[in-house]
Amino acid sequence: ADALSQKLIEKNKQLDFYRNKNFLLVGTFYLGPCLSVWYRFIANFFTGHPTMKLVKLVCAD
């Protein structure tokens, strides 16, 4: 995603591999596990009618 951003939005001629590496590491080892735990938690925390549960999940997210 960052490579596409660099090429299409920022119009960089060369990719910044240091920046790509940082995004990869943060997403893989920090955000991925944290968000996985968060989404499992809110999925089990909210109960009730499926429509209301969906509304609660969207608000919590």
JSON list of C-alpha atoms in Angstrom, two decimals:
[
{"chain": "A", "resi": 1, "resn": "ALA", "atom": "CA", "xyz": [0.00, 0.00, 0.00]},
{"chain": "A", "resi": 2, "resn": "ASP", "atom": "CA", "xyz": [2.81, 2.40, 0.81]},
{"chain": "A", "resi": 3, "resn": "ALA", "atom": "CA", "xyz": [4.52, 1.64, -2.49]},
{"chain": "A", "resi": 4, "resn": "LEU", "atom": "CA", "xyz": [1.31, 2.55, -4.32]},
{"chain": "A", "resi": 5, "resn": "SER", "atom": "CA", "xyz": [1.05, 5.73, -2.28]},
{"chain": "A", "resi": 6, "resn": "GLN", "atom": "CA", "xyz": [4.60, 6.69, -3.15]},
{"chain": "A", "resi": 7, "resn": "LYS", "atom": "CA", "xyz": [4.11, 6.03, -6.86]},
{"chain": "A", "resi": 8, "resn": "LEU", "atom": "CA", "xyz": [0.54, 7.22, -7.50]},
{"chain": "A", "resi": 9, "resn": "ILE", "atom": "CA", "xyz": [-0.14, 9.94, -4.95]},
{"chain": "A", "resi": 10, "resn": "GLU", "atom": "CA", "xyz": [3.28, 11.39, -4.18]},
{"chain": "A", "resi": 11, "resn": "LYS", "atom": "CA", "xyz": [4.61, 10.75, -7.70]},
{"chain": "A", "resi": 12, "resn": "ASN", "atom": "CA", "xyz": [8.04, 9.65, -6.44]},
{"chain": "A", "resi": 13, "resn": "LYS", "atom": "CA", "xyz": [10.28, 8.29, -9.19]},
{"chain": "A", "resi": 14, "resn": "GLN", "atom": "CA", "xyz": [12.09, 5.91, -6.84]},
{"chain": "A", "resi": 15, "resn": "LEU", "atom": "CA", "xyz": [10.62, 3.93, -3.98]},
{"chain": "A", "resi": 16, "resn": "ASP", "atom": "CA", "xyz": [11.83, 4.73, -0.48]},
{"chain": "A", "resi": 17, "resn": "PHE", "atom": "CA", "xyz": [12.68, 1.20, 0.69]},
{"chain": "A", "resi": 18, "resn": "TYR", "atom": "CA", "xyz": [13.56, 2.39, 4.21]},
{"chain": "A", "resi": 19, "resn": "ARG", "atom": "CA", "xyz": [10.04, 3.81, 4.54]},
{"chain": "A", "resi": 20, "resn": "ASN", "atom": "CA", "xyz": [8.50, 0.62, 3.10]},
{"chain": "A", "resi": 21, "resn": "LYS", "atom": "CA", "xyz": [10.47, -1.49, 5.58]},
{"chain": "A", "resi": 22, "resn": "ASN", "atom": "CA", "xyz": [9.25, 0.64, 8.49]},
{"chain": "A", "resi": 23, "resn": "PHE", "atom": "CA", "xyz": [5.60, 0.35, 7.43]},
{"chain": "A", "resi": 24, "resn": "LEU", "atom": "CA", "xyz": [6.00, -3.41, 6.99]},
{"chain": "A", "resi": 25, "resn": "LEU", "atom": "CA", "xyz": [7.58, -3.90, 10.42]},
{"chain": "A", "resi": 26, "resn": "VAL", "atom": "CA", "xyz": [5.10, -1.68, 12.29]},
{"chain": "A", "resi": 27, "resn": "GLY", "atom": "CA", "xyz": [2.11, -3.27, 10.57]},
{"chain": "A", "resi": 28, "resn": "THR", "atom": "CA", "xyz": [3.32, -6.83, 11.03]},
{"chain": "A", "resi": 29, "resn": "PHE", "atom": "CA", "xyz": [4.68, -6.77, 14.55]},
{"chain": "A", "resi": 30, "resn": "TYR", "atom": "CA", "xyz": [2.73, -3.98, 16.27]},
{"chain": "A", "resi": 31, "resn": "LEU", "atom": "CA", "xyz": [-0.55, -3.01, 14.62]},
{"chain": "A", "resi": 32, "resn": "GLY", "atom": "CA", "xyz": [-1.48, -6.48, 13.38]},
{"chain": "A", "resi": 33, "resn": "PRO", "atom": "CA", "xyz": [-1.36, -8.20, 16.78]},
{"chain": "A", "resi": 34, "resn": "CYS", "atom": "CA", "xyz": [-2.91, -5.23, 18.62]},
{"chain": "A", "resi": 35, "resn": "LEU", "atom": "CA", "xyz": [-5.84, -4.93, 16.24]},
{"chain": "A", "resi": 36, "resn": "SER", "atom": "CA", "xyz": [-6.36, -8.68, 16.20]},
{"chain": "A", "resi": 37, "resn": "VAL", "atom": "CA", "xyz": [-6.77, -8.69, 19.99]},
{"chain": "A", "resi": 38, "resn": "TRP", "atom": "CA", "xyz": [-8.99, -5.59, 19.88]},
{"chain": "A", "resi": 39, "resn": "TYR", "atom": "CA", "xyz": [-11.37, -7.00, 17.26]},
{"chain": "A", "resi": 40, "resn": "ARG", "atom": "CA", "xyz": [-11.67, -10.33, 19.10]},
{"chain": "A", "resi": 41, "resn": "PHE", "atom": "CA", "xyz": [-12.38, -8.46, 22.33]},
{"chain": "A", "resi": 42, "resn": "ILE", "atom": "CA", "xyz": [-15.14, -6.23, 20.93]},
{"chain": "A", "resi": 43, "resn": "ALA", "atom": "CA", "xyz": [-16.71, -9.14, 19.03]},
{"chain": "A", "resi": 44, "resn": "ASN", "atom": "CA", "xyz": [-17.11, -11.03, 22.31]},
{"chain": "A", "resi": 45, "resn": "PHE", "atom": "CA", "xyz": [-17.92, -8.01, 24.47]},
{"chain": "A", "resi": 46, "resn": "PHE", "atom": "CA", "xyz": [-21.02, -6.81, 22.62]},
{"chain": "A", "resi": 47, "resn": "THR", "atom": "CA", "xyz": [-24.10, -9.01, 22.57]},
{"chain": "A", "resi": 48, "resn": "GLY", "atom": "CA", "xyz": [-27.71, -8.68, 21.52]},
{"chain": "A", "resi": 49, "resn": "HIS", "atom": "CA", "xyz": [-29.64, -8.47, 18.28]},
{"chain": "A", "resi": 50, "resn": "PRO", "atom": "CA", "xyz": [-27.32, -8.79, 15.28]},
{"chain": "A", "resi": 51, "resn": "THR", "atom": "CA", "xyz": [-28.23, -5.34, 13.92]},
{"chain": "A", "resi": 52, "resn": "MET", "atom": "CA", "xyz": [-27.62, -3.62, 17.26]},
{"chain": "A", "resi": 53, "resn": "LYS", "atom": "CA", "xyz": [-24.42, -5.61, 17.75]},
{"chain": "A", "resi": 54, "resn": "LEU", "atom": "CA", "xyz": [-23.21, -4.38, 14.37]},
{"chain": "A", "resi": 55, "resn": "VAL", "atom": "CA", "xyz": [-23.96, -0.76, 15.32]},
{"chain": "A", "resi": 56, "resn": "LYS", "atom": "CA", "xyz": [-22.09, -1.20, 18.61]},
{"chain": "A", "resi": 57, "resn": "LEU", "atom": "CA", "xyz": [-19.10, -2.78, 16.87]},
{"chain": "A", "resi": 58, "resn": "VAL", "atom": "CA", "xyz": [-18.88, 0.03, 14.32]},
{"chain": "A", "resi": 59, "resn": "CYS", "atom": "CA", "xyz": [-19.09, 2.66, 17.07]},
{"chain": "A", "resi": 60, "resn": "ALA", "atom": "CA", "xyz": [-16.42, 0.90, 19.14]},
{"chain": "A", "resi": 61, "resn": "ASP", "atom": "CA", "xyz": [-14.16, 0.61, 16.13]}
]
